[in-house]
Coordinates of C-alpha atoms and ligand atoms in Angstrom, one line a residue:
X1 CA 3.5 -22.8 59.7
X2 CA 6.5 -20.6 59.8
X3 CA 6.6 -17.3 58.2
X4 CA 9.1 -14.3 58.3
X5 CA 9.9 -11.2 58.5
X6 CA 13.2 -10.8 56.3
X7 CA 14.5 -6.9 56.2
X8 CA 18.0 -6.3 54.2
X9 CA 20.5 -4.2 57.1
X10 CA 21.5 -1.9 54.5
X11 CA 20.2 1.4 56.3
X12 CA 18.3 2.3 59.1
X13 CA 14.2 1.2 59.5
X14 CA 12.0 3.8 57.8
X15 CA 8.2 4.1 57.9
X16 CA 8.2 1.0 54.8
X17 CA 9.9 -1.3 56.9
X18 CA 7.4 -0.5 59.9
X19 CA 4.5 -1.0 57.4
X20 CA 6.0 -4.6 55.8
X21 CA 6.7 -5.6 59.7
X22 CA 3.6 -5.0 61.3
X23 CA 1.2 -6.6 58.0
X24 CA 3.5 -9.6 58.3
X25 CA 3.3 -9.7 62.5
X26 CA -0.4 -9.5 62.2
X27 CA -0.7 -12.0 59.4
X28 CA 1.5 -14.7 61.5
X29 CA 0.1 -13.8 64.7
X30 CA -3.6 -14.1 63.5
X31 CA -3.0 -17.2 62.5
X32 CA -1.2 -18.6 65.6
X33 CA 1.8 -19.2 63.1
X34 CA 5.8 -19.0 64.3
X35 CA 7.2 -16.1 62.8
X36 CA 10.9 -15.6 62.4
X37 CA 12.9 -12.5 62.0
X38 CA 15.4 -12.7 59.5
X39 CA 18.2 -10.1 58.8
X40 CA 19.4 -9.9 55.0
X41 CA 23.1 -8.5 55.7
X42 CA 25.2 -10.5 52.9
X43 CA 25.7 -7.1 50.7
X44 CA 29.1 -6.5 51.5
X45 CA 29.0 -3.1 50.9
X46 CA 26.1 -2.2 52.0
X47 CA 25.1 -3.8 54.7
X48 CA 26.1 -2.8 58.2
X49 CA 25.5 -4.3 61.3
X50 CA 25.4 -1.5 62.9
X51 CA 21.6 -1.4 61.1
X52 CA 21.3 -5.0 62.3
X53 CA 21.3 -3.8 65.9
X54 CA 19.7 -1.1 65.4
X55 CA 16.8 -2.3 63.5
X56 CA 16.5 -5.1 66.5
X57 CA 15.5 -2.8 68.7
X58 CA 13.5 -0.6 66.7
X59 CA 11.1 -3.4 65.7
X60 CA 10.8 -4.3 69.6
X61 CA 10.0 -0.4 70.4
X62 CA 7.1 -0.4 67.5
X63 CA 5.6 -3.3 69.6
X64 CA 6.5 -6.5 67.4
X65 CA 8.1 -10.0 69.4
X66 CA 9.7 -12.9 67.2
X67 CA 9.8 -16.4 67.8
X68 CA 13.6 -16.9 67.0
X69 CA 16.0 -14.1 65.2
X70 CA 18.2 -15.1 62.3
X71 CA 20.9 -13.4 60.3
X72 CA 21.8 -14.5 56.7
X73 CA 25.3 -15.0 56.8
X74 CA 25.2 -16.9 59.8
X75 CA 23.7 -19.8 57.0
X76 CA 27.0 -19.3 54.4
X77 CA 27.6 -23.4 54.5
X78 CA 24.1 -23.5 53.2
X79 CA 24.2 -21.6 50.5
X80 CA 27.6 -22.8 49.3
X81 CA 25.5 -26.4 49.2
X82 CA 22.8 -25.1 47.2
X83 CA 25.7 -23.8 44.4
X84 CA 27.2 -27.0 44.2
X85 CA 23.7 -28.7 43.9
X86 CA 23.4 -26.5 41.2
X87 CA 26.5 -27.3 39.5
X88 CA 26.3 -30.7 40.0
X89 CA 22.8 -30.1 37.4
X90 CA 24.9 -28.6 34.8
X91 CA 22.9 -24.8 35.6
X92 CA 25.9 -22.5 36.5
X93 CA 27.8 -20.3 33.9
X94 CA 30.0 -17.1 34.1
X95 CA 28.9 -14.3 32.8
X96 CA 30.1 -10.5 33.1
X97 CA 27.5 -8.9 30.8
X98 CA 27.2 -5.3 32.3
X99 CA 23.9 -3.9 32.7
X100 CA 24.7 -1.3 30.1
X101 CA 24.7 -4.3 27.7
X102 CA 21.4 -5.7 28.9
X103 CA 19.5 -2.0 28.3
X104 CA 21.1 -2.5 24.8
X105 CA 19.4 -5.5 24.0
X106 CA 16.7 -3.2 25.0
X107 CA 13.8 -5.7 26.4
X108 CA 12.0 -4.8 29.6
X109 CA 11.4 -7.3 32.6
X110 CA 9.1 -7.1 34.8
X111 CA 10.7 -5.5 37.7
X112 CA 11.3 -2.3 35.6
X113 CA 14.8 -3.6 34.8
X114 CA 16.2 -5.1 31.5
X115 CA 15.8 -8.6 30.8
X116 CA 18.9 -10.7 31.0
X117 CA 18.9 -12.7 27.0
X118 CA 20.9 -15.7 28.5
X119 CA 23.4 -14.7 26.4
X120 CA 26.1 -17.0 27.7
X121 CA 24.3 -20.1 28.6
X122 CA 27.1 -21.5 26.6
X123 CA 30.2 -20.7 28.3
X124 CA 31.8 -23.2 30.8
X125 CA 32.7 -22.5 34.4
X126 CA 35.9 -22.8 35.0
X127 CA 38.0 -25.8 36.1
X128 CA 37.2 -25.3 39.7
X129 CA 33.6 -24.7 39.3
X130 CA 31.6 -21.8 40.8
X131 CA 34.5 -21.1 43.3
X132 CA 37.0 -21.0 41.4
X133 CA 35.4 -18.4 39.0
X134 CA 36.1 -14.7 38.3
X135 CA 33.3 -13.5 37.1
X136 CA 29.3 -13.3 38.3
X137 CA 27.5 -16.6 37.9
X138 CA 24.4 -17.1 36.4
X139 CA 21.8 -19.9 37.4
X140 CA 19.9 -21.6 34.2
X141 CA 16.2 -21.8 34.2
X142 CA 14.2 -24.1 31.9
X143 CA 12.2 -22.7 29.8
X144 CA 9.2 -22.2 30.2
X145 CA 5.3 -20.5 32.2
X146 CA 5.2 -20.6 36.0
X147 CA 2.0 -20.1 37.0
X148 CA 1.3 -18.2 40.1
X149 CA -2.0 -16.5 41.9
X150 CA -0.7 -15.7 45.6
X151 CA -3.5 -14.7 48.4
X152 CA -4.7 -11.1 47.4
X153 CA -5.7 -12.6 43.8
X154 CA -2.2 -11.4 41.9
X155 CA -1.5 -13.2 39.0
X156 CA 2.5 -13.0 39.0
X157 CA 2.5 -16.0 36.5
X158 CA 5.9 -15.4 34.0
X159 CA 8.1 -17.6 32.1
X160 CA 11.0 -16.7 34.3
X161 CA 13.6 -17.5 31.7
X162 CA 12.6 -15.2 28.9
X163 CA 10.3 -12.1 31.3
X164 CA 13.8 -11.8 33.4
X165 CA 16.4 -13.8 31.9
X166 CA 18.6 -16.5 34.0
X167 CA 19.3 -15.2 37.1
X168 CA 22.9 -14.0 39.4
X169 CA 23.7 -16.5 41.8
X170 CA 26.9 -15.2 42.9
X171 CA 28.0 -11.5 42.4
X172 CA 30.7 -9.9 40.9
X173 CA 32.0 -9.2 44.7
X174 CA 31.8 -13.2 45.1
X175 CA 28.7 -12.7 47.8
X176 CA 25.5 -15.0 47.7
X177 CA 23.2 -12.7 45.5
X178 CA 19.4 -12.2 46.2
X179 CA 17.1 -14.7 44.7
X180 CA 19.4 -17.8 46.2
X181 CA 19.9 -16.8 49.5
X182 CA 16.1 -16.0 49.8
X183 CA 15.6 -19.5 49.0
X184 CA 17.8 -21.5 50.2
X185 CA 17.3 -19.8 53.8
X186 CA 13.4 -19.8 53.6
X187 CA 14.1 -23.7 52.6
X188 CA 16.3 -23.9 56.1
X189 CA 14.2 -22.2 58.2
X190 CA 11.0 -24.5 56.4
X191 CA 9.5 -21.5 55.7
X192 CA 5.9 -22.0 54.3
X193 CA 4.4 -18.9 54.4
X194 CA 5.7 -16.0 53.0
X195 CA 4.2 -11.7 53.0
X196 CA 5.5 -9.1 51.5
X197 CA 5.7 -5.8 49.6
X198 CA 4.6 -6.4 46.1
X199 CA 7.6 -4.5 44.9
X200 CA 9.2 -8.3 45.6
X201 CA 6.8 -9.7 43.2
X202 CA 7.7 -9.6 40.0
X203 CA 11.1 -11.8 41.5
X204 CA 8.4 -14.9 42.6
X205 CA 8.7 -17.2 39.6
X206 CA 12.2 -17.5 39.3
X207 CA 12.6 -18.2 43.3
X208 CA 9.8 -20.7 42.9
X209 CA 12.3 -22.2 40.0
X210 CA 15.0 -22.3 42.8
X211 CA 12.8 -23.9 44.8
X212 CA 11.9 -26.6 42.4
X213 CA 15.6 -27.1 41.4
X214 CA 16.5 -27.4 45.2
X215 CA 13.7 -29.6 45.5
X216 CA 12.1 -27.6 48.3
X217 CA 8.6 -27.2 48.4
X218 CA 6.6 -23.8 47.4
X219 CA 4.9 -21.6 50.1
X220 CA 1.9 -19.6 50.0
X221 CA 2.8 -16.4 48.4
X222 CA 1.0 -12.8 49.9
X223 CA 1.9 -9.6 48.3
X224 CA 0.6 -6.0 50.0
X225 CA 0.8 -2.4 49.3
X226 CA 3.3 0.0 49.6
X227 CA 4.3 3.0 50.7
X228 CA 5.9 5.3 47.9
X229 CA 7.4 9.0 48.1
X230 CA 6.0 11.8 46.2
X231 CA 7.4 10.5 42.9
X232 CA 6.8 7.6 42.5
X233 CA 9.2 5.0 44.0
X234 CA 9.1 3.1 46.7
X235 CA 9.5 4.4 50.3
X236 CA 13.4 3.1 50.4
X237 CA 16.7 3.7 52.5
X238 CA 18.9 5.2 49.6
X239 CA 16.5 7.6 48.9
X240 CA 16.7 9.0 52.1
X241 CA 13.0 8.2 53.5
X242 CA 13.3 9.1 57.0
X243 CA 14.5 6.5 59.1
X244 CA 13.5 5.4 62.7
X245 CA 16.0 7.7 64.7
X246 CA 14.6 10.5 63.4
X247 CA 11.0 9.6 63.6
X248 CA 11.6 8.1 67.4
X249 CA 12.4 11.5 68.8
X250 CA 9.0 12.9 67.1
X251 CA 7.2 10.4 67.7
X252 CA 6.2 7.4 70.5
X253 CA 5.6 4.0 70.0
X254 CA 1.7 4.0 70.0
X255 CA 1.4 6.9 67.8
X256 CA 3.2 5.9 64.9
X257 CA 1.9 2.4 65.2
X258 CA -1.0 4.5 64.5
X259 CA -0.8 6.9 62.0
X260 CA 1.0 3.6 59.7
X261 CA -2.3 1.4 60.9
X262 CA -4.8 4.1 59.5
X263 CA -2.6 4.7 56.5
X264 CA -3.0 0.5 55.4
X265 CA -6.0 1.0 55.9
X266 CA -6.5 -1.1 59.1
X267 CA -8.3 1.2 60.8
X268 CA -10.5 4.2 60.5
X269 CA -9.0 7.2 62.4
X270 CA -5.6 8.5 63.0
X271 CA -5.5 7.3 66.8
X272 CA -2.4 5.9 68.6
X273 CA -2.4 1.9 69.4
X274 CA -0.1 -0.8 70.0
X275 CA 0.1 -3.4 67.1
X276 CA -1.3 -6.4 70.1
X277 CA -4.4 -4.6 70.1
X278 CA -4.8 -4.8 66.0
X279 CA -5.0 -8.6 66.4
X280 CA -8.4 -9.0 66.8
X281 CA -9.6 -7.3 64.0
X282 CA -7.2 -7.9 61.7
X283 CA -8.3 -8.8 58.4
X284 CA -6.5 -9.3 55.1
X285 CA -9.7 -7.2 53.6
X286 CA -9.2 -4.6 56.1
X287 CA -5.9 -4.1 54.3
X288 CA -6.1 -1.2 51.2
X289 CA -4.8 -2.3 48.2
X290 CA -3.7 0.8 46.4
X291 CA -0.2 2.6 47.8
X292 CA 0.1 5.3 49.5
X293 CA 2.2 8.0 49.3
X294 CA 4.0 9.7 52.4
X295 CA 6.5 12.5 53.1
X296 CA 7.9 13.6 56.4
X297 CA 7.5 17.4 56.8
X298 CA 7.8 19.3 59.7
X299 CA 9.1 16.5 62.0
X300 CA 5.7 14.8 61.0
X301 CA 4.5 11.9 58.7
X302 CA 2.2 13.2 56.3
X303 CA 0.2 11.2 54.3
X304 CA -0.8 12.7 50.8
X305 CA -2.9 10.2 49.0
Ligands
ZN1 ZN1 27.2 -12.4 29.8

């Protein structure tokens, strides 16, 4: 059963990246599954190769290893094939509706944004199809409920066509959009188990529909806790969460792993350890269910709550 860890290369790894990588690794290794590291580098404005190289080294330093490393941009042909397939089903249409237009529609989506009201569904693609479109391209979803309970017991059931709205599959800058790329890449690597942070849980139903439309089978899902900033946002690169360059100046790998494992509930005390030492006693029952709040203060990672 292959599974994957799929960070985006839009910044350095931070404590939240390491938590997600560690949990994915422990899950796969404790089950004897194959584990891929997939760099998601399709965002042309924010992705940088320098982050890819650095992240690869930092994850190795932290004590994690992979059976295969995949770079998302290498799968461009398969992304285009999937778009052709969806176009042949008559599901693609151009849409230049902006975020502020969606906000005016006023319906919140489950990911905290605004649902798209499928306003432009009747607009045709230009001659030449999605390749010739000069606007973002969306995918028409069928109306109807998708029932998903993930392995942690979280109910992720949705009617994605209504709750989220038709997703963008080709962005304004011509990059293939997140949902489509993730589903195609998982299919290409025959991923049948997905372990990831619960910030991505609301996108699961849309991705399951995409799997169906592309004739792929549905992987099993497990979503886990997040590390948050004091104001409640997910720790993230663009909020200036402490990166590995700074962490490595002040922490040895085993010290950092010990703190992250303790914050995640994997150990009772904050003592140095390597990921391999956590394997024998790893079980999802040990992993905390509540998110944790972390700050970087006086060159130390402090768990506030
Ligand atoms: Zn539109």
